[in-house]
Coordinates of C-alpha atoms and ligand atoms in Angstrom, one line a residue:
M1 CA 64.7 108.4 80.9
C2 CA 66.7 105.6 79.5
G3 CA 68.5 103.5 82.1
I4 CA 71.7 101.7 81.6
V5 CA 73.2 98.8 83.5
G6 CA 76.4 96.8 82.7
Y7 CA 78.4 94.1 84.4
I8 CA 81.6 92.3 83.8
G9 CA 83.3 90.2 86.4
H10 CA 83.2 86.8 88.2
R11 CA 79.5 86.6 88.9
Q12 CA 76.5 85.7 86.9
A13 CA 75.5 89.0 85.2
S14 CA 71.9 88.5 84.7
P15 CA 70.5 88.9 88.3
I16 CA 72.7 91.9 88.7
L17 CA 71.4 93.5 85.5
I18 CA 67.7 92.7 86.2
K19 CA 68.0 94.2 89.7
G20 CA 69.8 97.2 88.3
L21 CA 67.0 97.8 85.9
T22 CA 64.5 97.6 88.7
R23 CA 66.4 100.2 90.6
L24 CA 66.4 102.5 87.5
E25 CA 62.6 102.1 86.9
Y26 CA 62.0 105.3 88.7
R27 CA 63.5 107.2 85.7
G28 CA 60.5 106.4 83.5
Y29 CA 60.7 103.9 80.6
D30 CA 58.5 101.9 78.2
S31 CA 60.5 98.8 77.3
A32 CA 63.4 96.9 78.6
G33 CA 66.2 94.5 77.3
L34 CA 69.4 92.7 78.1
A35 CA 72.3 91.2 76.3
L36 CA 74.8 88.5 77.6
V37 CA 77.6 86.5 76.4
N38 CA 77.6 83.0 77.9
D39 CA 80.5 80.7 78.6
N40 CA 80.3 79.2 75.0
G41 CA 80.8 82.5 73.6
Q42 CA 77.2 82.9 72.4
L43 CA 75.7 86.5 72.4
S44 CA 72.0 86.6 73.2
V45 CA 69.8 89.6 73.1
Y46 CA 66.4 89.6 74.9
K47 CA 64.0 92.6 74.9
T48 CA 60.4 93.5 75.2
K49 CA 58.1 96.4 75.4
G50 CA 56.7 96.9 78.8
K51 CA 58.0 96.7 82.2
V52 CA 61.2 95.0 83.7
K53 CA 58.9 92.3 85.2
D54 CA 57.8 91.6 81.5
L55 CA 61.5 91.1 80.6
E56 CA 62.0 88.8 83.6
A57 CA 59.1 86.8 82.4
L58 CA 60.6 86.7 78.8
V59 CA 63.9 85.3 80.0
A60 CA 62.7 83.0 82.6
D61 CA 63.0 79.9 80.3
K62 CA 66.0 81.3 78.3
D63 CA 69.8 80.8 78.7
T64 CA 70.8 83.8 80.8
T65 CA 74.3 82.5 82.0
G66 CA 77.2 84.7 81.4
T67 CA 79.5 86.9 83.5
V68 CA 79.4 89.8 81.0
G69 CA 76.2 91.7 79.9
I70 CA 74.4 94.9 79.3
A71 CA 70.8 96.0 80.2
H72 CA 68.5 98.9 79.3
T73 CA 65.2 100.6 80.0
R74 CA 64.1 102.6 77.0
W75 CA 62.1 105.9 77.0
A76 CA 61.0 106.1 73.4
T77 CA 62.3 109.0 71.4
H78 CA 62.9 107.6 67.8
G79 CA 60.3 104.8 67.0
E80 CA 57.3 103.8 69.1
P81 CA 57.7 101.7 72.1
S82 CA 57.9 98.1 70.8
D83 CA 60.0 95.0 71.1
R84 CA 62.1 95.8 68.0
N85 CA 62.8 99.3 69.1
A86 CA 63.8 98.2 72.6
H87 CA 67.6 98.0 73.3
P88 CA 70.1 96.3 73.1
H89 CA 70.7 96.4 69.4
W90 CA 72.8 94.1 67.3
S91 CA 75.4 94.9 64.7
E92 CA 75.1 93.4 61.2
S93 CA 77.5 90.6 62.2
K94 CA 75.5 89.9 65.4
N95 CA 78.9 90.1 67.0
L96 CA 78.2 93.3 68.9
A97 CA 75.3 94.4 71.1
L98 CA 74.9 98.0 72.4
I99 CA 72.7 100.1 74.5
H100 CA 72.4 103.8 74.4
N101 CA 70.9 106.8 76.3
G102 CA 70.7 110.1 74.4
I103 CA 69.8 111.3 70.8
I104 CA 72.0 111.0 67.7
E105 CA 71.0 113.9 65.7
N106 CA 72.7 112.9 62.4
Y107 CA 71.4 109.4 62.6
Q108 CA 69.3 109.6 59.4
S109 CA 72.2 110.7 57.0
L110 CA 74.3 107.9 58.6
K111 CA 71.6 105.3 58.2
T112 CA 71.1 106.3 54.6
Q113 CA 74.8 105.7 53.9
L114 CA 74.9 102.4 55.8
L115 CA 71.8 101.1 54.1
A116 CA 73.4 102.0 50.7
M117 CA 76.4 99.9 51.7
G118 CA 74.3 96.8 52.6
Y119 CA 73.6 97.1 56.3
H120 CA 70.2 95.9 57.4
F121 CA 68.3 97.7 60.1
Q122 CA 65.8 96.0 62.5
S123 CA 64.4 99.0 64.3
D124 CA 63.4 102.7 63.7
T125 CA 65.8 104.0 66.4
D126 CA 68.8 106.3 66.2
T127 CA 70.7 103.9 68.4
E128 CA 70.9 101.0 65.9
V129 CA 73.1 103.4 63.7
I130 CA 75.8 103.6 66.4
V131 CA 76.3 99.9 66.6
Q132 CA 76.2 99.4 62.7
L133 CA 78.6 102.3 62.3
V134 CA 81.1 100.8 64.8
Q135 CA 80.7 97.5 62.8
Y136 CA 81.2 99.3 59.6
V137 CA 84.5 101.0 60.9
M138 CA 85.8 97.6 62.1
D139 CA 85.1 95.9 58.8
S140 CA 86.1 98.6 56.4
H141 CA 89.4 99.7 58.3
K142 CA 90.2 96.2 59.5
M143 CA 90.2 97.6 63.0
S144 CA 89.8 96.2 66.4
L145 CA 86.7 97.2 68.4
E146 CA 88.9 99.2 70.8
E147 CA 90.2 101.2 67.7
A148 CA 86.9 101.5 65.9
V149 CA 84.8 103.0 68.9
P150 CA 86.6 106.4 69.1
L151 CA 86.6 106.8 65.3
A152 CA 82.8 105.9 65.1
L153 CA 82.0 108.2 67.8
N154 CA 83.7 111.2 66.2
T155 CA 81.3 110.8 63.4
L156 CA 78.3 111.3 65.7
T157 CA 76.4 114.5 66.4
G158 CA 74.2 114.5 69.5
A159 CA 74.3 113.1 72.9
Y160 CA 75.0 109.6 74.0
A161 CA 76.0 107.3 76.9
I162 CA 76.7 103.9 75.3
V163 CA 77.9 100.5 76.4
I164 CA 79.0 97.8 74.0
I165 CA 80.0 94.1 74.3
D166 CA 81.5 91.9 71.7
K167 CA 81.1 88.1 71.6
E168 CA 84.6 87.8 70.1
H169 CA 86.0 89.4 73.2
P170 CA 83.8 88.6 76.2
D171 CA 86.5 89.7 78.6
R172 CA 85.9 93.4 77.8
M173 CA 83.1 95.9 78.0
I174 CA 83.4 99.4 76.4
A175 CA 81.4 102.5 77.4
A176 CA 81.5 106.2 76.4
R177 CA 79.7 109.3 77.2
K178 CA 78.9 112.7 75.6
G179 CA 76.0 114.6 77.3
S180 CA 74.5 111.6 79.1
P181 CA 75.7 110.3 82.4
L182 CA 77.6 107.1 83.1
I183 CA 79.0 105.9 86.4
I184 CA 81.5 103.0 86.7
G185 CA 81.5 100.9 89.8
V186 CA 85.1 99.4 90.6
G187 CA 84.7 96.2 92.6
D188 CA 87.1 93.4 93.2
D189 CA 87.8 91.9 90.0
E190 CA 84.5 93.1 88.5
Y191 CA 83.2 96.3 87.1
L192 CA 79.5 97.6 87.1
L193 CA 78.0 100.4 85.2
G194 CA 75.1 102.6 85.6
S195 CA 73.4 105.6 84.3
D196 CA 73.3 106.6 87.9
A197 CA 74.7 105.1 91.1
T198 CA 71.5 103.1 92.2
P199 CA 72.4 99.8 90.4
I200 CA 75.9 99.9 91.7
I201 CA 75.6 100.8 95.4
E202 CA 74.7 97.3 96.4
Y203 CA 78.1 95.9 95.1
T204 CA 80.7 98.7 95.7
D205 CA 81.0 102.2 96.9
R206 CA 84.2 102.9 94.7
V207 CA 83.0 104.8 91.5
V208 CA 84.4 106.6 88.6
Y209 CA 82.2 109.4 87.0
L210 CA 83.0 109.1 83.3
D211 CA 83.6 112.6 82.0
E212 CA 82.4 114.3 78.8
E213 CA 83.8 112.8 75.6
Q214 CA 85.5 109.8 77.5
I215 CA 85.6 106.2 76.6
A216 CA 86.2 103.6 79.3
F217 CA 87.6 100.1 78.6
M218 CA 86.6 97.6 81.5
E219 CA 88.5 94.3 81.0
R220 CA 88.6 91.4 83.3
G221 CA 91.6 91.2 85.5
K222 CA 92.9 94.5 84.2
D223 CA 92.8 98.1 85.5
L224 CA 90.3 100.5 84.3
R225 CA 91.4 102.3 81.1
I226 CA 90.0 105.6 80.1
V227 CA 90.8 107.7 76.9
D228 CA 89.2 110.8 75.4
L229 CA 87.8 110.8 71.9
R230 CA 91.3 111.6 70.5
N231 CA 92.5 108.4 72.1
V232 CA 94.6 110.3 74.6
E233 CA 95.0 108.5 77.9
Q234 CA 93.0 109.8 80.9
T235 CA 93.7 109.1 84.6
P236 CA 90.7 107.5 86.3
V237 CA 89.6 109.3 89.4
I238 CA 88.0 106.8 91.9
Q239 CA 85.6 108.4 94.4
R240 CA 83.6 107.1 97.3
L241 CA 79.9 107.1 96.9
Q242 CA 77.9 108.9 99.6
L243 CA 74.8 106.7 99.2
D244 CA 73.2 104.2 101.4
L245 CA 71.0 101.4 100.1
S246 CA 68.1 102.2 102.5
Q247 CA 67.8 105.6 100.9
I248 CA 66.8 104.0 97.6
E249 CA 64.2 101.6 99.1
K250 CA 60.6 102.3 100.2
G251 CA 61.1 101.9 103.9
G252 CA 57.5 100.7 104.7
F253 CA 55.7 103.3 102.6
P254 CA 53.4 102.1 99.8
H255 CA 55.2 104.5 97.3
F256 CA 58.3 106.4 97.0
M257 CA 56.5 109.6 96.5
L258 CA 54.7 109.3 99.9
K259 CA 58.0 108.4 101.6
E260 CA 59.7 111.4 100.2
I261 CA 56.8 113.8 101.2
F262 CA 57.2 112.3 104.7
E263 CA 60.9 112.7 104.7
Q264 CA 60.8 116.5 104.3
P265 CA 61.2 117.5 108.0
D266 CA 64.4 115.3 107.9
T267 CA 65.6 116.4 104.5
L268 CA 65.4 120.0 105.4
R269 CA 67.2 119.6 108.6
T270 CA 70.0 117.8 106.6
S271 CA 70.0 120.4 104.0
M272 CA 70.6 123.2 106.6
Q273 CA 72.9 121.1 108.8
G274 CA 76.3 122.7 109.5
R275 CA 75.2 125.7 107.4
L276 CA 73.4 127.7 110.0
N277 CA 74.6 129.4 113.2
V278 CA 71.4 130.0 115.2
E279 CA 73.1 132.1 117.9
T280 CA 74.8 134.6 115.6
G281 CA 72.3 134.3 112.8
E282 CA 75.2 133.4 110.4
V283 CA 74.9 131.3 107.3
K284 CA 77.9 129.4 105.9
L285 CA 78.0 128.2 102.5
S286 CA 81.5 127.1 101.2
G287 CA 80.5 127.8 97.6
V288 CA 79.6 131.3 98.5
I289 CA 82.9 131.9 100.6
D290 CA 85.0 130.7 97.8
F291 CA 83.4 133.2 95.3
R292 CA 82.5 135.9 97.8
K293 CA 83.6 138.9 95.6
R294 CA 81.9 137.8 92.4
L295 CA 78.6 137.1 94.2
L296 CA 78.6 140.2 96.0
N297 CA 79.4 142.3 92.9
A298 CA 76.8 140.4 90.7
R299 CA 75.0 142.9 88.5
R300 CA 72.3 140.4 88.1
I301 CA 71.4 136.9 88.8
I302 CA 69.8 134.6 86.2
I303 CA 68.2 131.4 87.3
C304 CA 67.9 128.6 84.7
A305 CA 65.9 125.4 85.4
C306 CA 63.1 123.2 84.2
G307 CA 59.9 121.8 85.8
T308 CA 59.7 121.8 89.6
S309 CA 63.2 123.2 89.9
W310 CA 62.0 126.2 87.7
H311 CA 59.2 126.8 90.4
A312 CA 61.7 126.7 93.2
G313 CA 63.7 129.2 91.1
L314 CA 60.8 131.5 90.9
I315 CA 60.5 131.5 94.8
G316 CA 64.2 132.1 94.8
K317 CA 63.7 135.3 92.7
Y318 CA 61.2 136.6 95.4
I319 CA 63.6 135.7 98.3
I320 CA 66.9 137.1 96.6
E321 CA 65.2 140.4 95.5
E322 CA 63.7 140.9 98.9
L323 CA 66.6 140.0 101.1
A324 CA 69.6 140.7 99.1
R325 CA 68.3 143.3 96.7
V326 CA 69.8 141.9 93.5
P327 CA 67.7 141.7 90.4
V328 CA 66.8 138.1 89.5
E329 CA 65.6 136.8 86.1
V330 CA 64.1 133.1 86.1
E331 CA 64.4 131.4 82.7
Y332 CA 63.3 128.0 81.4
S333 CA 66.6 126.4 80.4
S334 CA 65.0 125.2 77.1
E335 CA 64.1 128.8 76.1
F336 CA 67.3 130.4 77.4
R337 CA 69.5 128.1 75.5
Y338 CA 68.0 128.8 72.1
R339 CA 67.6 132.5 72.1
N340 CA 70.5 135.0 72.2
P341 CA 70.4 136.0 75.7
V342 CA 72.2 139.2 76.9
L343 CA 74.8 138.1 79.4
Y344 CA 77.5 140.0 81.1
P345 CA 80.7 138.7 82.9
D346 CA 79.5 140.1 86.1
D347 CA 76.3 138.2 86.0
V348 CA 75.8 135.0 88.2
V349 CA 73.9 132.2 86.5
I350 CA 72.3 129.7 88.9
P351 CA 71.4 126.5 87.3
I352 CA 69.0 124.4 89.6
S353 CA 68.4 120.9 89.2
Q354 CA 67.5 117.8 91.2
S355 CA 69.1 115.2 89.0
G356 CA 72.0 117.4 87.7
E357 CA 71.6 115.8 84.4
T358 CA 68.7 117.9 82.6
A359 CA 69.9 118.2 79.0
D360 CA 68.4 121.7 78.7
T361 CA 69.9 122.9 81.9
L362 CA 73.3 121.5 80.9
A363 CA 73.1 123.4 77.6
A364 CA 72.2 126.6 79.4
I365 CA 75.4 126.2 81.4
Q366 CA 77.5 125.8 78.3
L367 CA 75.9 128.9 76.6
S368 CA 76.6 131.0 79.8
K369 CA 80.2 129.8 80.1
S370 CA 81.4 131.9 77.1
S371 CA 80.1 135.1 78.6
G372 CA 82.3 134.8 81.5
A373 CA 79.4 134.7 84.0
L374 CA 79.9 133.0 87.4
L375 CA 78.0 129.7 87.3
F376 CA 76.7 128.7 90.8
G377 CA 74.8 125.4 90.6
I378 CA 72.2 124.2 93.1
C379 CA 71.9 120.5 92.7
N380 CA 70.8 117.3 94.6
V381 CA 72.7 114.4 93.0
V382 CA 76.2 114.5 94.2
G383 CA 78.8 114.1 91.4
S384 CA 76.4 114.5 88.6
S385 CA 77.0 116.5 85.6
I386 CA 75.7 120.0 86.6
P387 CA 77.9 120.3 89.7
R388 CA 80.9 119.3 87.6
A389 CA 80.1 121.8 84.8
T390 CA 79.6 124.9 87.2
D391 CA 82.2 127.0 88.8
T392 CA 80.9 126.6 92.2
G393 CA 77.6 126.0 94.0
C394 CA 76.0 123.9 96.8
Y395 CA 74.1 120.6 97.1
T396 CA 70.6 120.5 98.4
H397 CA 71.4 117.2 100.4
A398 CA 67.7 115.9 100.1
G399 CA 69.0 112.3 99.4
P400 CA 68.0 110.2 96.4
E401 CA 64.6 111.2 95.0
I402 CA 62.9 108.2 93.3
G403 CA 59.3 109.3 92.8
V404 CA 59.1 111.0 89.3
A405 CA 57.1 113.8 90.8
S406 CA 59.6 115.9 92.7
T407 CA 58.7 116.7 96.4
K408 CA 61.6 116.8 99.0
A409 CA 63.9 118.0 96.3
F410 CA 61.8 121.0 95.8
T411 CA 61.6 122.1 99.5
A412 CA 65.4 121.5 99.8
Q413 CA 66.0 123.7 96.8
V414 CA 63.9 126.5 98.3
S415 CA 65.7 126.2 101.6
T416 CA 69.1 126.2 99.9
L417 CA 68.0 129.3 98.0
F418 CA 67.2 131.0 101.4
L419 CA 70.5 130.2 102.6
L420 CA 72.1 131.8 99.6
A421 CA 70.0 134.9 99.9
L422 CA 70.8 135.2 103.5
S423 CA 74.5 134.8 103.0
I424 CA 74.6 137.3 100.2
A425 CA 72.3 139.8 102.1
R426 CA 74.6 139.6 105.3
E427 CA 77.7 140.4 103.3
K428 CA 76.0 143.2 101.2
G429 CA 74.4 144.7 104.4
T430 CA 70.9 144.6 102.9
L431 CA 69.5 142.9 106.0
S432 CA 69.9 143.9 109.6
A433 CA 71.6 141.6 111.9
E434 CA 68.6 141.5 114.0
R435 CA 66.2 140.5 111.2
E436 CA 68.7 137.8 109.9
R437 CA 68.8 136.3 113.4
V438 CA 65.0 136.2 113.4
L439 CA 64.9 134.5 110.0
V440 CA 67.5 132.1 110.8
Q441 CA 65.9 131.1 114.0
E442 CA 62.5 130.7 112.3
L443 CA 64.1 128.5 109.5
Q444 CA 65.0 126.0 112.4
H445 CA 61.5 125.6 113.1
I446 CA 60.3 124.9 109.7
P447 CA 61.0 121.0 109.8
G448 CA 58.9 120.7 112.9
K449 CA 56.1 122.7 111.3
I450 CA 56.1 120.4 108.3
A451 CA 55.8 117.5 110.6
K452 CA 52.7 119.1 112.0
I453 CA 51.2 119.6 108.6
L454 CA 51.9 115.9 107.7
E455 CA 49.5 114.8 110.5
Q456 CA 46.7 115.9 108.3
D457 CA 47.4 113.1 105.9
K458 CA 44.3 111.2 106.6
T459 CA 42.1 114.3 106.3
I460 CA 43.7 115.2 103.0
S461 CA 43.2 111.7 101.8
D462 CA 39.5 111.8 102.6
I463 CA 39.0 115.2 100.9
A464 CA 41.0 113.9 97.8
K465 CA 38.3 111.2 97.2
V466 CA 35.7 113.8 96.7
F467 CA 37.5 115.2 93.8
T468 CA 38.4 112.1 91.7
Y469 CA 35.4 113.3 89.4
A470 CA 37.2 116.6 88.4
R471 CA 38.6 117.0 84.9
N472 CA 40.1 120.5 85.7
F473 CA 41.4 122.2 88.6
I474 CA 42.6 125.9 89.2
Y475 CA 45.3 126.7 91.8
L476 CA 45.6 130.3 92.9
G477 CA 48.3 132.1 95.0
R478 CA 49.7 135.5 95.4
G479 CA 53.4 136.7 96.0
Y480 CA 55.5 133.9 97.5
N481 CA 52.6 131.5 97.0
Y482 CA 52.0 132.0 93.2
P483 CA 55.0 129.7 92.4
V484 CA 53.4 127.2 95.0
A485 CA 50.2 127.3 93.0
L486 CA 52.2 126.5 89.8
E487 CA 53.8 123.7 91.7
G488 CA 50.6 122.4 93.2
A489 CA 49.0 122.3 89.6
L490 CA 52.0 120.6 88.2
K491 CA 52.0 117.9 90.9
L492 CA 48.3 117.0 90.2
K493 CA 48.8 117.0 86.4
E494 CA 51.9 114.8 86.6
I495 CA 50.6 111.9 88.7
S496 CA 46.7 112.1 88.4
Y497 CA 46.3 113.3 84.7
I498 CA 43.9 115.7 85.6
H499 CA 44.3 119.0 83.9
A500 CA 45.3 121.8 86.3
E501 CA 46.3 125.5 85.9
G502 CA 48.4 127.5 88.4
Y503 CA 47.8 131.2 88.4
P504 CA 48.7 134.4 90.1
A505 CA 45.3 135.0 92.0
A506 CA 44.8 138.5 90.7
E507 CA 45.1 137.4 87.1
M508 CA 42.0 135.2 87.5
K509 CA 39.9 138.1 86.3
H510 CA 41.8 138.2 82.9
G511 CA 40.6 134.9 81.8
P512 CA 40.3 131.9 84.3
I513 CA 37.3 133.3 85.9
A514 CA 35.4 132.3 82.9
L515 CA 36.0 128.7 83.7
I516 CA 34.4 128.8 87.1
D517 CA 31.1 127.0 87.9
D518 CA 29.9 124.7 90.5
E519 CA 32.1 121.8 89.3
M520 CA 35.3 123.5 89.3
P521 CA 37.5 122.9 92.1
V522 CA 39.7 125.9 93.0
V523 CA 42.7 125.5 95.3
V524 CA 43.5 128.8 96.9
I525 CA 46.7 129.4 99.0
A526 CA 45.5 131.9 101.5
P527 CA 47.8 132.4 104.6
K528 CA 47.5 135.1 107.0
R529 CA 50.8 136.5 105.9
G530 CA 51.1 138.3 102.7
H531 CA 48.1 139.6 100.7
Y532 CA 45.5 138.2 103.0
E533 CA 42.7 140.8 102.3
K534 CA 43.3 140.7 98.6
I535 CA 43.1 136.9 98.3
L536 CA 39.9 136.9 100.4
S537 CA 38.4 139.1 97.7
N538 CA 39.5 136.7 95.1
I539 CA 37.9 133.9 97.1
Q540 CA 34.6 135.8 97.2
E541 CA 34.7 136.2 93.6
I542 CA 34.9 132.4 93.1
K543 CA 32.3 131.8 95.6
A544 CA 29.9 134.1 93.8
R545 CA 30.3 132.0 90.8
K546 CA 29.7 128.7 92.8
G547 CA 33.3 127.5 92.4
R548 CA 34.4 124.8 94.9
I549 CA 37.1 126.1 97.2
I550 CA 39.8 124.2 98.8
S551 CA 42.0 126.5 100.8
V552 CA 45.4 126.5 102.5
V553 CA 45.0 128.5 105.7
T554 CA 47.0 129.6 108.7
E555 CA 46.0 127.8 111.9
G556 CA 43.3 129.9 113.7
D557 CA 41.9 131.5 110.6
T558 CA 38.3 132.0 110.5
D559 CA 37.4 134.2 107.4
V560 CA 38.8 132.0 104.7
K561 CA 37.6 128.8 106.4
A562 CA 34.1 130.2 106.5
L563 CA 34.1 130.6 102.6
S564 CA 35.8 127.4 101.9
D565 CA 34.3 123.9 101.1
Y566 CA 37.5 122.3 102.6
Y567 CA 40.5 123.6 104.0
F568 CA 44.0 122.5 105.2
E569 CA 45.8 124.3 107.9
I570 CA 49.5 125.3 108.1
P571 CA 51.3 126.9 111.2
D572 CA 52.1 130.5 111.1
T573 CA 55.6 131.4 110.0
E574 CA 57.4 134.5 108.4
E575 CA 56.0 135.4 105.0
C576 CA 59.0 134.3 102.9
F577 CA 59.0 130.8 104.5
V578 CA 55.3 130.1 103.9
P579 CA 56.1 128.2 100.5
L580 CA 58.0 125.6 102.5
L581 CA 54.8 124.9 104.5
S582 CA 51.9 125.7 101.8
V583 CA 53.4 123.3 99.3
I584 CA 53.0 120.2 101.7
P585 CA 49.2 119.9 101.6
L586 CA 49.2 120.3 97.8
Q587 CA 51.8 117.5 97.4
L588 CA 49.6 115.2 99.6
L589 CA 46.4 116.2 97.7
A590 CA 47.9 115.5 94.4
Y591 CA 49.2 112.1 95.7
H592 CA 45.8 111.1 97.3
I593 CA 43.7 112.2 94.3
A594 CA 46.2 110.0 92.1
I595 CA 45.9 107.1 94.3
A596 CA 42.1 107.4 94.5
K597 CA 42.0 107.4 90.6
G598 CA 44.4 104.3 90.5
R599 CA 47.3 105.9 89.0
D600 CA 50.9 104.7 89.1
V601 CA 52.3 107.7 91.2
D602 CA 55.9 106.7 91.2
Q603 CA 56.0 106.1 87.5
P604 CA 53.4 108.3 85.7
R605 CA 52.9 107.7 82.2
N606 CA 55.1 109.5 79.6
L607 CA 57.2 111.2 82.2
A608 CA 60.8 110.7 83.0
K609 CA 62.7 111.5 86.3
S610 CA 65.9 112.6 84.7
V611 CA 65.5 114.3 81.3
T612 CA 68.7 113.7 79.6
V613 CA 67.5 114.5 76.1
E614 CA 66.2 117.8 74.9
Ligands
G6P1 C1 61.5 116.1 84.9 C2 61.1 115.6 86.2 C3 60.6 116.8 87.1 C4 61.8 117.8 87.3 C5 62.3 118.2 85.9 C6 63.6 119.0 86.0 O1 60.4 116.8 84.1 O2 59.9 114.7 86.1 O3 60.2 116.3 88.3 O4 61.3 118.9 88.0 O5 62.6 117.1 85.1 O6 64.6 118.1 86.4 P1 65.8 118.5 87.3 O7 66.5 117.2 87.6 O8 66.7 119.4 86.4 O9 65.4 119.2 88.5

């Protein structure tokens, strides 16, 4: 979703801002813009519908000098994608320019009041209200911008990360957050701003994560100053970024998504590193050790997540219930937050999120807090909002995921859930030491087995070409592979725009079977482990109706292969680890179908990587 970049310092801002926007493209957006104050004190705003390269073309022959500036990629919420709705927005006096990520819920009533007072609006956005309101507070109360910003922000309902510059004070840039992330890079005599760390890492690894309801004042030649919304001074905490530039570049792959699929053997090794003792079969998660008692005494576990993370959560339910014998519920964060869920202080709530910024999951956390339940976050982005809002948890350590369709973050979430289940199971005594040792040893072999599956990339790419005609797909799986069927279908939908349904295989008879004819591709996850005979019967039922079968089978299988039009092989493993393998060919299948259809796999239409609005 919307991306924010800001710069103030000794260098020319424009190249830094444009490069920063390019780094943020992965988040998904429909327009881009920037504002700069030049050395003559002129404030210019340039913005356009389209991509960052369209913005670059727009400014190619314009004055883009200046050492202070803000830039934005917009993902439309209020008002269609268009030049005039793109950010930055001016204030009435044209002295202020502002960019915003989030949604202002009371914008309509504020706009009506401002219109009545003679303010003119150029866009349909909620954002323009903020900059006009700040201007109004300055004018009516004869206040400085510094004084007006907190006052104006206190009037807003909703979520925001904003950055504002003022042509009267080109030595200063002001930023604030409530519900949407902002990171400040602290360089030598310069400040950078980003809605995540990717636009900053090239210039400095010293960062301050702005906290909820904080306002930051970045002034040339002065120390960073932070206050809360009541104007109380806060102490900035500078942290070191654990990110390396090569992690956010394509490294020779044509797309980030393919790079990230191929990174999975390594990301899984990293996510397990230092947490497994193969000899003793012991799993060590510091987040578990610190809250041992509460985790062991959990009456129930509730997993809250969205999208792919929700699918990982479903697999987590199967794992935790099987290994640790604790009942687990899996909730869509967006549903959970708006009903009146029954929560007990001895519940453990596990929010799962790649980005750590998903608005609905953050709201589910806030809701759970009041019940006294323990909040154990599973998150990929270090320092993001979710780990900071939870009591404890663990990182998945998959590294930056840039492709909008989540791949390596999913397998890292699943393996982290295994580690969590194993560590609770050992302490609770629900798993014998011998069985635990077997599982831990097998987990070590999973990265190598994934690498073997990736060798089928060319075959999968050839098979994918056969199915570009399809308008629908069905994905079937049972037990541990039912969530994988959902995830396989989601991957295909997200990047190829082909409609796909994931179903528990046995449910096929209760509806989807009516859809099957000789044009319908049915992807069946049918490994040897689990409910092999049952799924074989399901395949027979599809075959009898002339459906086209693409199966995921265990190496050496003969029966399913004989019934399939096409098949992908995965090495044998323990039943509970099959999802870590069976999802890999489905990720590649979705990728290659999308490529064959000429889709933009890294930035699919309408989707955002980090969904910071509800
Ligand atoms: C968006 C992304 C998905 C992701 C979901 C949840 O829809 O496009 O890839 O699974 O948000 O995001 P989270 O960061 O909370 O895992």
